[in-house]
């Protein structure tokens, strides 16, 4: 492809490239001319001082732990584990696919096997990653596409709510349906491989890519992963579990070492991958960073041992884009496919660490022929597993040249997916506060809609590359985070548009102001209305784009564009102010959460294309809210106990997970810190009562099972069979039909060294008003176990185990002891 035919550099910037989006600094003086002079001056001052989302000099504070991770001077170390096990497949489906792959592979010569393993190179093909066709053996090639919330960088697709929004629904059925619809779109567009789900755990609220995943709890992430894989793969597309592993921050993602012990790894960060493997995911993407000072894509302990031996992952491991650092070392450590194939991502240079170099390595014996065969088998097995050998559509779009008539067929992939997108967005909206029956709205006479976050994306929905919207200035409502996890909007309903049409139906007078800095105008319109809706936001994204000095990770937890000030001004004149927040993660709400004139707070997460319509459904009670926070909103940044490592001038910054198991609510509980809104919290228009919890053992109590539970031989099926059954009743005691999201937390005996509560069950039950429903759930031997570092196996700790059932992590209504 000629350079001149491709998009400008800013759009091409590959995730791994470290290239920043080149947007000129706006002329603020000019932009603020004609506006509220005080607000403009304050904004500029804030920019200079580095306060607030809009303009920082640098991140809030430095967290380089002074104590070395090991308590001595040595750096954490990852042990060697060789060779890579040959894939064998645990289920019949996998066994059949592997069998077909082995048979087909007999037709391939060595060069052709190598072609399967090596991406064709950045921009060499229509997709973000491409495996070339091999016509001699009739192999059509593979198209790999971002991202976790829909097909990236093409038209006529749905921008589904981001995973963090789906997570807030706590609904496995919705996880499945969202992924199934999304998978159908990948297939319609001819993409074989979905580069999702993303399940890195939100270790700190500032992590730039938290919104691409399912929040701060491993169990919730695990269920998100499991049902997303099932949904997408049932639609025929191969799912990719990413990013393996410990890519929890964007600063230093290309050179930092995430350091952690093996218990923390297994109980927190590996768990979502385990669930994804159990769901049958075809592939795993290894991450950019190092883990315990060994690159994730050539870490034999993580790939050969943990993933391919302990979890018996039968599929293939692809590198993140440019995450491969050595040819032979990565091949022998268990990498199976290099993406996008170039030595360095992402440039139009020639050459690869594999390709011809892999052929040489196999010829000279540095990489065994059996290893190459295993790589190729694993890749082909994924293709057969999903039946993609049976006339799968070819890519009919061009990610690198969206306007090229020759390569873009503009196939409509959206079907009726707006329905599920809208439902997930509503189900993932969390009602945090509701006083004086402020909500649902009931035909108010007049309404003011205030804030840039309410309004349409005024330069067009796709003006900013990879949704890194605003370049430092308010641009319009926030529907997604920025980076490779974003999609181009094929359509978009802003809150304002949806509110306007609803207001017309109700004959509500509606006034608006989308200029965050024209406070006088906001005050003027809010002063005259029955209700004022103030929209505020905070964003983050992937580190290859720096937005307003936020290098992917947020620099602080304040609202962007002076949100706090906007709320303060509006509430001064309107005692029925409803605050709506769109955000990639927790923000500091202390300046307004308890303000009596803030009658309601609606946490709308990142809703995607259906933003406005889904929100209006909730605000007006057409959809009774049931969403719950998939992370904690703390009162202070320091309350989280973890932070991004922002500063370091060493070659390999050491990102020490010294908090171990204590992230998010686990830390708040351990330290007894009161959050503003706890993990799992959310209100409804109705009320639910919990009663009658009891438990019985349904599986064998025989702990001698554990004799055979050796981690190095895979995870036996019985480990995951139901062992306890817990039953309780839920009554809808209010006047509205609705859903209740219940949660079950385990309280381990103290000696187990666990945080006070860990999530091990949840569900979302639809119950009509005044009705009662009996709920049952199971806990497996795995669920009631912790990882024993000494014995290197899962063990059920001695002593009393309690199950705490409730409406949030701090609203426990029932408790039972497991016998
Ligand atoms: C890098 C990102 O980390 C990954 O999530 C994405 O799939 C690839 N780039 C391809 O864009």
CSV table of N, CA and C in Angstrom, one decimal, residues 556-687:
chain,number,residue,atom,x,y,z
A,556,UNK,N,-5.3,12.4,37.8
A,556,UNK,CA,-6.0,12.6,39.1
A,556,UNK,C,-7.4,12.2,39.0
A,557,UNK,N,-8.1,12.3,40.0
A,557,UNK,CA,-9.5,11.8,40.1
A,557,UNK,C,-10.6,12.9,40.0
A,558,UNK,N,-10.1,14.1,39.6
A,558,UNK,CA,-11.1,15.2,39.5
A,558,UNK,C,-11.9,15.1,38.2
A,559,UNK,N,-13.0,15.8,38.2
A,559,UNK,CA,-13.8,15.8,36.9
A,559,UNK,C,-13.1,16.7,35.9
A,560,UNK,N,-13.4,16.4,34.6
A,560,UNK,CA,-12.8,17.2,33.6
A,560,UNK,C,-13.6,18.5,33.3
A,561,UNK,N,-13.0,19.4,32.7
A,561,UNK,CA,-13.7,20.6,32.3
A,561,UNK,C,-14.5,21.3,33.4
A,562,UNK,N,-13.8,21.3,34.6
A,562,UNK,CA,-14.4,22.1,35.7
A,562,UNK,C,-15.7,21.6,36.2
A,563,UNK,N,-15.9,20.3,36.1
A,563,UNK,CA,-17.3,19.7,36.4
A,563,UNK,C,-17.7,20.2,37.8
A,564,UNK,N,-16.8,20.1,38.8
A,564,UNK,CA,-17.1,20.5,40.2
A,564,UNK,C,-17.7,21.9,40.2
A,565,UNK,N,-17.0,22.8,39.5
A,565,UNK,CA,-17.4,24.2,39.6
A,565,UNK,C,-18.8,24.4,38.9
A,566,UNK,N,-19.0,23.6,37.9
A,566,UNK,CA,-20.3,23.7,37.2
A,566,UNK,C,-21.4,23.3,38.2
A,567,UNK,N,-21.2,22.2,38.8
A,567,UNK,CA,-22.2,21.7,39.8
A,567,UNK,C,-22.4,22.7,40.9
A,568,UNK,N,-21.3,23.2,41.4
A,568,UNK,CA,-21.4,24.2,42.5
A,568,UNK,C,-22.3,25.4,42.1
A,569,UNK,N,-22.0,25.9,40.9
A,569,UNK,CA,-22.8,27.1,40.4
A,569,UNK,C,-24.3,26.8,40.2
A,570,UNK,N,-24.5,25.6,39.6
A,570,UNK,CA,-25.9,25.3,39.3
A,570,UNK,C,-26.7,25.0,40.6
A,571,UNK,N,-26.1,24.3,41.5
A,571,UNK,CA,-26.8,24.0,42.8
A,571,UNK,C,-27.0,25.2,43.6
A,572,UNK,N,-26.3,26.3,43.3
A,572,UNK,CA,-26.5,27.5,44.1
A,572,UNK,C,-27.8,28.1,43.7
A,573,UNK,N,-28.4,27.8,42.6
A,573,UNK,CA,-29.6,28.4,42.2
A,573,UNK,C,-30.7,27.4,41.9
A,574,UNK,N,-30.4,26.1,42.0
A,574,UNK,CA,-31.4,25.1,41.7
A,574,UNK,C,-31.4,24.0,42.7
A,575,UNK,N,-32.4,23.8,43.5
A,575,UNK,CA,-32.4,22.8,44.6
A,575,UNK,C,-32.9,21.4,44.1
A,576,UNK,N,-33.0,21.3,42.8
A,576,UNK,CA,-33.3,20.0,42.3
A,576,UNK,C,-32.4,19.7,41.1
A,577,UNK,N,-31.1,19.5,41.5
A,577,UNK,CA,-30.1,19.3,40.5
A,577,UNK,C,-29.7,17.8,40.4
A,578,UNK,N,-29.8,17.3,39.2
A,578,UNK,CA,-29.4,15.9,39.1
A,578,UNK,C,-28.1,15.8,38.3
A,579,UNK,N,-27.2,15.1,38.9
A,579,UNK,CA,-25.8,15.1,38.3
A,579,UNK,C,-25.7,13.7,37.6
A,580,UNK,N,-25.3,13.8,36.3
A,580,UNK,CA,-25.1,12.6,35.5
A,580,UNK,C,-23.6,12.5,35.2
A,581,UNK,N,-23.0,11.4,35.5
A,581,UNK,CA,-21.5,11.3,35.3
A,581,UNK,C,-21.3,10.2,34.2
A,582,UNK,N,-20.5,10.6,33.2
A,582,UNK,CA,-19.9,9.6,32.3
A,582,UNK,C,-18.4,9.6,32.6
A,583,UNK,N,-17.9,8.4,32.9
A,583,UNK,CA,-16.5,8.3,33.3
A,583,UNK,C,-15.9,6.9,33.0
A,584,UNK,N,-14.6,7.0,32.8
A,584,UNK,CA,-13.9,5.7,32.6
A,584,UNK,C,-13.6,5.0,34.0
A,585,UNK,N,-13.8,5.7,35.1
A,585,UNK,CA,-13.6,5.1,36.4
A,585,UNK,C,-14.0,6.1,37.5
A,586,UNK,N,-13.7,5.7,38.7
A,586,UNK,CA,-14.1,6.5,39.9
A,586,UNK,C,-13.6,8.0,39.8
A,587,UNK,N,-14.4,8.9,40.3
A,587,UNK,CA,-13.9,10.3,40.4
A,587,UNK,C,-14.1,10.7,41.9
A,588,UNK,N,-13.5,11.8,42.2
A,588,UNK,CA,-13.6,12.3,43.6
A,588,UNK,C,-15.0,13.1,43.6
A,589,UNK,N,-15.9,12.7,44.4
A,589,UNK,CA,-17.3,13.3,44.4
A,589,UNK,C,-17.5,14.1,45.6
A,590,UNK,N,-16.5,14.3,46.4
A,590,UNK,CA,-16.7,14.9,47.7
A,590,UNK,C,-17.2,16.3,47.7
A,591,UNK,N,-17.0,17.0,46.6
A,591,UNK,CA,-17.5,18.4,46.6
A,591,UNK,C,-19.0,18.4,46.3
A,592,UNK,N,-19.6,17.4,45.9
A,592,UNK,CA,-21.0,17.5,45.6
A,592,UNK,C,-21.9,16.3,46.1
A,593,UNK,N,-21.3,15.2,46.5
A,593,UNK,CA,-22.1,14.0,46.9
A,593,UNK,C,-23.2,14.3,47.9
A,594,UNK,N,-22.8,15.1,48.9
A,594,UNK,CA,-23.7,15.4,50.0
A,594,UNK,C,-24.4,16.7,49.9
A,595,UNK,N,-24.2,17.4,48.9
A,595,UNK,CA,-24.9,18.7,48.7
A,595,UNK,C,-26.4,18.4,48.6
A,596,UNK,N,-27.2,19.0,49.5
A,596,UNK,CA,-28.6,18.7,49.5
A,596,UNK,C,-29.3,19.1,48.2
A,597,UNK,N,-28.8,20.0,47.5
A,597,UNK,CA,-29.4,20.4,46.3
A,597,UNK,C,-29.1,19.5,45.1
A,598,UNK,N,-28.2,18.6,45.3
A,598,UNK,CA,-28.0,17.5,44.4
A,598,UNK,C,-28.9,16.4,44.8
A,599,UNK,N,-30.0,16.3,44.2
A,599,UNK,CA,-31.1,15.4,44.6
A,599,UNK,C,-30.8,14.0,44.1
A,600,UNK,N,-30.1,13.9,43.0
A,600,UNK,CA,-29.8,12.6,42.4
A,600,UNK,C,-28.5,12.6,41.7
A,601,UNK,N,-27.9,11.4,41.8
A,601,UNK,CA,-26.6,11.2,41.0
A,601,UNK,C,-26.8,9.9,40.2
A,602,UNK,N,-26.5,10.0,38.9
A,602,UNK,CA,-26.6,8.9,38.0
A,602,UNK,C,-25.3,8.6,37.4
A,603,UNK,N,-24.8,7.4,37.6
A,603,UNK,CA,-23.5,7.0,37.1
A,603,UNK,C,-23.7,6.3,35.8
A,604,UNK,N,-23.4,7.0,34.7
A,604,UNK,CA,-23.8,6.4,33.4
A,604,UNK,C,-22.7,5.7,32.7
A,605,UNK,N,-21.5,5.6,33.4
A,605,UNK,CA,-20.4,4.8,32.8
A,605,UNK,C,-20.1,5.3,31.3
A,606,UNK,N,-19.9,4.3,30.4
A,606,UNK,CA,-19.5,4.6,29.0
A,606,UNK,C,-20.5,3.9,28.1
A,607,UNK,N,-21.6,4.6,27.7
A,607,UNK,CA,-22.7,3.8,27.1
A,607,UNK,C,-22.6,3.5,25.6
A,608,UNK,N,-21.7,4.1,24.9
A,608,UNK,CA,-21.6,3.9,23.5
A,608,UNK,C,-22.7,4.6,22.7
A,609,UNK,N,-23.0,4.0,21.5
A,609,UNK,CA,-23.9,4.6,20.5
A,609,UNK,C,-25.3,5.0,21.1
A,610,UNK,N,-25.8,4.2,22.1
A,610,UNK,CA,-27.1,4.4,22.6
A,610,UNK,C,-27.2,5.3,23.8
A,611,UNK,N,-26.1,6.0,24.0
A,611,UNK,CA,-26.0,6.8,25.3
A,611,UNK,C,-27.3,7.5,25.7
A,612,UNK,N,-27.8,8.4,24.8
A,612,UNK,CA,-28.9,9.2,25.2
A,612,UNK,C,-30.2,8.4,25.5
A,613,UNK,N,-30.5,7.5,24.5
A,613,UNK,CA,-31.7,6.8,24.6
A,613,UNK,C,-31.7,5.9,25.9
A,614,UNK,N,-30.6,5.3,26.2
A,614,UNK,CA,-30.5,4.4,27.4
A,614,UNK,C,-30.7,5.2,28.7
A,615,UNK,N,-30.1,6.4,28.6
A,615,UNK,CA,-30.2,7.3,29.8
A,615,UNK,C,-31.6,7.7,30.1
A,616,UNK,N,-32.2,8.2,29.0
A,616,UNK,CA,-33.6,8.6,29.2
A,616,UNK,C,-34.5,7.5,29.7
A,617,UNK,N,-34.3,6.3,29.2
A,617,UNK,CA,-35.1,5.2,29.7
A,617,UNK,C,-35.0,5.1,31.3
A,618,UNK,N,-33.8,5.3,31.8
A,618,UNK,CA,-33.6,5.2,33.2
A,618,UNK,C,-34.1,6.5,33.9
A,619,UNK,N,-33.8,7.6,33.4
A,619,UNK,CA,-34.3,8.9,34.1
A,619,UNK,C,-35.8,9.0,34.2
A,620,UNK,N,-36.5,8.4,33.2
A,620,UNK,CA,-37.9,8.5,33.2
A,620,UNK,C,-38.6,7.3,33.7
A,621,UNK,N,-37.8,6.3,34.2
A,621,UNK,CA,-38.4,5.1,34.8
A,621,UNK,C,-39.0,4.1,33.8
A,622,UNK,N,-38.7,4.2,32.5
A,622,UNK,CA,-39.0,3.2,31.6
A,622,UNK,C,-38.1,2.0,31.8
A,623,UNK,N,-37.0,2.2,32.4
A,623,UNK,CA,-36.1,1.2,32.8
A,623,UNK,C,-35.7,1.4,34.3
A,624,UNK,N,-36.2,0.5,35.1
A,624,UNK,CA,-35.9,0.7,36.6
A,624,UNK,C,-34.4,0.3,36.8
A,625,UNK,N,-33.6,1.3,37.3
A,625,UNK,CA,-32.1,1.0,37.4
A,625,UNK,C,-31.8,-0.1,38.3
A,626,UNK,N,-30.8,-0.9,38.0
A,626,UNK,CA,-30.3,-2.0,38.8
A,626,UNK,C,-28.8,-2.1,38.8
A,627,UNK,N,-28.2,-1.2,38.0
A,627,UNK,CA,-26.7,-1.3,37.9
A,627,UNK,C,-26.0,-1.1,39.2
A,628,UNK,N,-24.8,-1.7,39.3
A,628,UNK,CA,-24.0,-1.6,40.5
A,628,UNK,C,-22.6,-1.3,40.2
A,629,UNK,N,-21.9,-0.6,41.1
A,629,UNK,CA,-20.6,-0.1,40.8
A,629,UNK,C,-19.6,-1.3,40.7
A,630,UNK,N,-18.9,-1.4,39.6
A,630,UNK,CA,-17.9,-2.5,39.5
A,630,UNK,C,-16.5,-2.1,40.1
A,631,UNK,N,-16.5,-1.1,40.8
A,631,UNK,CA,-15.3,-0.6,41.6
A,631,UNK,C,-15.8,0.3,42.7
A,632,UNK,N,-14.9,0.6,43.6
A,632,UNK,CA,-15.2,1.5,44.7
A,632,UNK,C,-15.0,3.0,44.3
A,633,UNK,N,-15.9,3.8,44.8
A,633,UNK,CA,-15.6,5.3,44.7
A,633,UNK,C,-15.2,5.7,46.0
A,634,UNK,N,-14.0,6.1,46.2
A,634,UNK,CA,-13.4,6.5,47.5
A,634,UNK,C,-13.5,8.0,47.7
A,635,UNK,N,-13.3,8.3,49.0
A,635,UNK,CA,-13.3,9.8,49.3
A,635,UNK,C,-12.0,10.5,49.0
A,636,UNK,N,-10.9,9.7,49.0
A,636,UNK,CA,-9.6,10.3,48.7
A,636,UNK,C,-8.8,9.4,47.9
A,637,UNK,N,-8.0,10.0,47.1
A,637,UNK,CA,-7.1,9.1,46.2
A,637,UNK,C,-6.3,8.2,47.0
A,638,UNK,N,-5.8,8.6,48.2
A,638,UNK,CA,-4.9,7.8,49.0
A,638,UNK,C,-5.7,6.6,49.6
A,639,UNK,N,-7.0,6.7,49.7
A,639,UNK,CA,-7.8,5.6,50.3
A,639,UNK,C,-7.7,4.3,49.5
A,640,UNK,N,-7.3,4.4,48.3
A,640,UNK,CA,-7.3,3.1,47.5
A,640,UNK,C,-6.0,2.2,47.8
A,641,UNK,N,-5.0,2.9,48.3
A,641,UNK,CA,-3.8,2.1,48.7
A,641,UNK,C,-3.0,1.7,47.5
A,642,UNK,N,-3.4,2.0,46.3
A,642,UNK,CA,-2.6,1.6,45.1
A,642,UNK,C,-2.7,2.9,44.2
A,643,UNK,N,-1.7,3.0,43.4
A,643,UNK,CA,-1.7,4.1,42.4
A,643,UNK,C,-0.9,3.7,41.2
A,644,UNK,N,-0.9,4.5,40.2
A,644,UNK,CA,-0.1,4.3,39.0
A,644,UNK,C,1.3,4.7,39.4
A,645,UNK,N,2.3,4.0,38.9
A,645,UNK,CA,3.7,4.4,39.0
A,645,UNK,C,4.0,5.4,37.9
A,646,UNK,N,4.1,6.7,38.2
A,646,UNK,CA,4.3,7.7,37.1
A,646,UNK,C,5.7,8.1,36.8
A,647,UNK,N,6.5,8.0,37.9
A,647,UNK,CA,7.9,8.6,37.7
A,647,UNK,C,8.9,7.4,37.9
A,648,UNK,N,9.8,7.4,37.1
A,648,UNK,CA,10.9,6.4,37.3
A,648,UNK,C,11.9,6.7,36.2
A,649,UNK,N,13.2,6.7,36.5
A,649,UNK,CA,14.1,6.9,35.4
A,649,UNK,C,15.1,5.7,35.2
A,650,UNK,N,14.6,4.6,35.7
A,650,UNK,CA,15.4,3.4,35.5
A,650,UNK,C,15.0,2.7,34.2
A,651,UNK,N,15.8,1.8,33.7
A,651,UNK,CA,15.5,1.2,32.4
A,651,UNK,C,14.3,0.3,32.5
A,652,UNK,N,14.2,-0.4,33.6
A,652,UNK,CA,13.0,-1.2,33.8
A,652,UNK,C,12.3,-0.8,35.1
A,653,UNK,N,11.4,0.2,35.0
A,653,UNK,CA,10.7,0.6,36.3
A,653,UNK,C,10.0,-0.6,36.9
A,654,UNK,N,10.1,-0.7,38.2
A,654,UNK,CA,9.6,-1.8,39.0
A,654,UNK,C,8.2,-1.4,39.5
A,655,UNK,N,7.2,-2.0,39.0
A,655,UNK,CA,5.8,-1.7,39.5
A,655,UNK,C,5.5,-2.8,40.4
A,656,UNK,N,5.7,-2.5,41.7
A,656,UNK,CA,5.5,-3.6,42.7
A,656,UNK,C,4.1,-3.6,43.3
A,657,UNK,N,3.5,-4.8,43.1
A,657,UNK,CA,2.1,-5.0,43.6
A,657,UNK,C,2.2,-5.3,45.1
A,658,UNK,N,2.8,-4.4,45.9
A,658,UNK,CA,3.0,-4.7,47.3
A,658,UNK,C,1.7,-4.8,48.1
A,659,UNK,N,0.6,-4.3,47.5
A,659,UNK,CA,-0.7,-4.4,48.2
A,659,UNK,C,-1.2,-5.9,48.1
A,660,UNK,N,-0.6,-6.7,47.3
A,660,UNK,CA,-1.0,-8.1,47.1
A,660,UNK,C,-2.5,-8.3,46.9
A,661,UNK,N,-3.2,-9.0,47.8
A,661,UNK,CA,-4.6,-9.2,47.5
A,661,UNK,C,-5.5,-8.0,47.7
A,662,UNK,N,-5.0,-7.0,48.3
A,662,UNK,CA,-5.8,-5.9,48.8
A,662,UNK,C,-6.0,-4.8,47.8
A,663,UNK,N,-6.8,-5.0,46.8
A,663,UNK,CA,-7.1,-4.0,45.8
A,663,UNK,C,-8.6,-3.6,46.0
A,664,UNK,N,-8.9,-2.3,45.7
A,664,UNK,CA,-10.2,-1.8,45.7
A,664,UNK,C,-11.0,-2.1,47.0
A,665,UNK,N,-12.2,-2.7,46.9
A,665,UNK,CA,-12.9,-2.9,48.2
A,665,UNK,C,-12.2,-3.8,49.2
A,666,UNK,N,-11.3,-4.6,48.7
A,666,UNK,CA,-10.6,-5.5,49.6
A,666,UNK,C,-9.7,-4.6,50.5
A,667,UNK,N,-9.1,-3.6,49.9
A,667,UNK,CA,-8.3,-2.7,50.7
A,667,UNK,C,-9.1,-1.9,51.6
A,668,UNK,N,-10.2,-1.3,51.1
A,668,UNK,CA,-11.0,-0.5,52.0
A,668,UNK,C,-11.5,-1.3,53.2
A,669,UNK,N,-11.9,-2.5,52.9
A,669,UNK,CA,-12.4,-3.4,54.0
A,669,UNK,C,-11.2,-3.7,55.0
A,670,UNK,N,-10.1,-4.1,54.5
A,670,UNK,CA,-9.0,-4.4,55.3
A,670,UNK,C,-8.6,-3.3,56.2
A,671,UNK,N,-8.6,-2.1,55.6
A,671,UNK,CA,-8.1,-0.9,56.4
A,671,UNK,C,-9.3,-0.2,57.1
A,672,UNK,N,-10.5,-0.7,56.9
A,672,UNK,CA,-11.6,-0.1,57.5
A,672,UNK,C,-11.8,1.3,57.1
A,673,UNK,N,-11.7,1.6,55.8
A,673,UNK,CA,-11.8,3.0,55.3
A,673,UNK,C,-13.2,3.1,54.7
A,674,UNK,N,-13.9,4.2,55.1
A,674,UNK,CA,-15.3,4.4,54.5
A,674,UNK,C,-15.2,5.0,53.1
A,675,UNK,N,-15.8,4.3,52.2
A,675,UNK,CA,-15.8,4.8,50.8
A,675,UNK,C,-16.9,5.8,50.7
A,676,UNK,N,-16.9,6.5,49.6
A,676,UNK,CA,-18.1,7.3,49.3
A,676,UNK,C,-19.2,6.4,48.8
A,677,UNK,N,-18.9,5.6,47.8
A,677,UNK,CA,-19.9,4.6,47.3
A,677,UNK,C,-19.1,3.3,47.2
A,678,UNK,N,-19.5,2.2,47.8
A,678,UNK,CA,-18.7,1.0,47.8
A,678,UNK,C,-18.9,0.2,46.5
A,679,UNK,N,-18.0,-0.7,46.3
A,679,UNK,CA,-18.1,-1.7,45.3
A,679,UNK,C,-19.5,-2.4,45.4
A,680,UNK,N,-20.2,-2.6,44.3
A,680,UNK,CA,-21.4,-3.3,44.3
A,680,UNK,C,-22.7,-2.5,44.6
A,681,UNK,N,-22.4,-1.2,44.9
A,681,UNK,CA,-23.5,-0.3,45.3
A,681,UNK,C,-24.4,0.2,44.2
A,682,UNK,N,-25.6,0.4,44.3
A,682,UNK,CA,-26.5,1.0,43.4
A,682,UNK,C,-28.0,0.9,43.8
A,683,UNK,N,-28.7,1.9,43.5
A,683,UNK,CA,-30.1,2.0,44.0
A,683,UNK,C,-31.1,1.6,42.9
A,684,UNK,N,-32.4,1.5,43.3
A,684,UNK,CA,-33.4,1.1,42.4
A,684,UNK,C,-34.6,2.0,42.7
A,685,UNK,N,-35.6,2.0,41.8
A,685,UNK,CA,-36.9,2.7,42.2
A,685,UNK,C,-37.7,1.9,43.1
A,686,UNK,N,-37.4,0.6,43.3
A,686,UNK,CA,-38.1,-0.2,44.2
A,686,UNK,C,-37.2,-0.7,45.3
A,687,UNK,N,-37.7,-1.5,46.2
A,687,UNK,CA,-36.9,-2.0,47.4
A,687,UNK,C,-37.0,-3.5,47.4
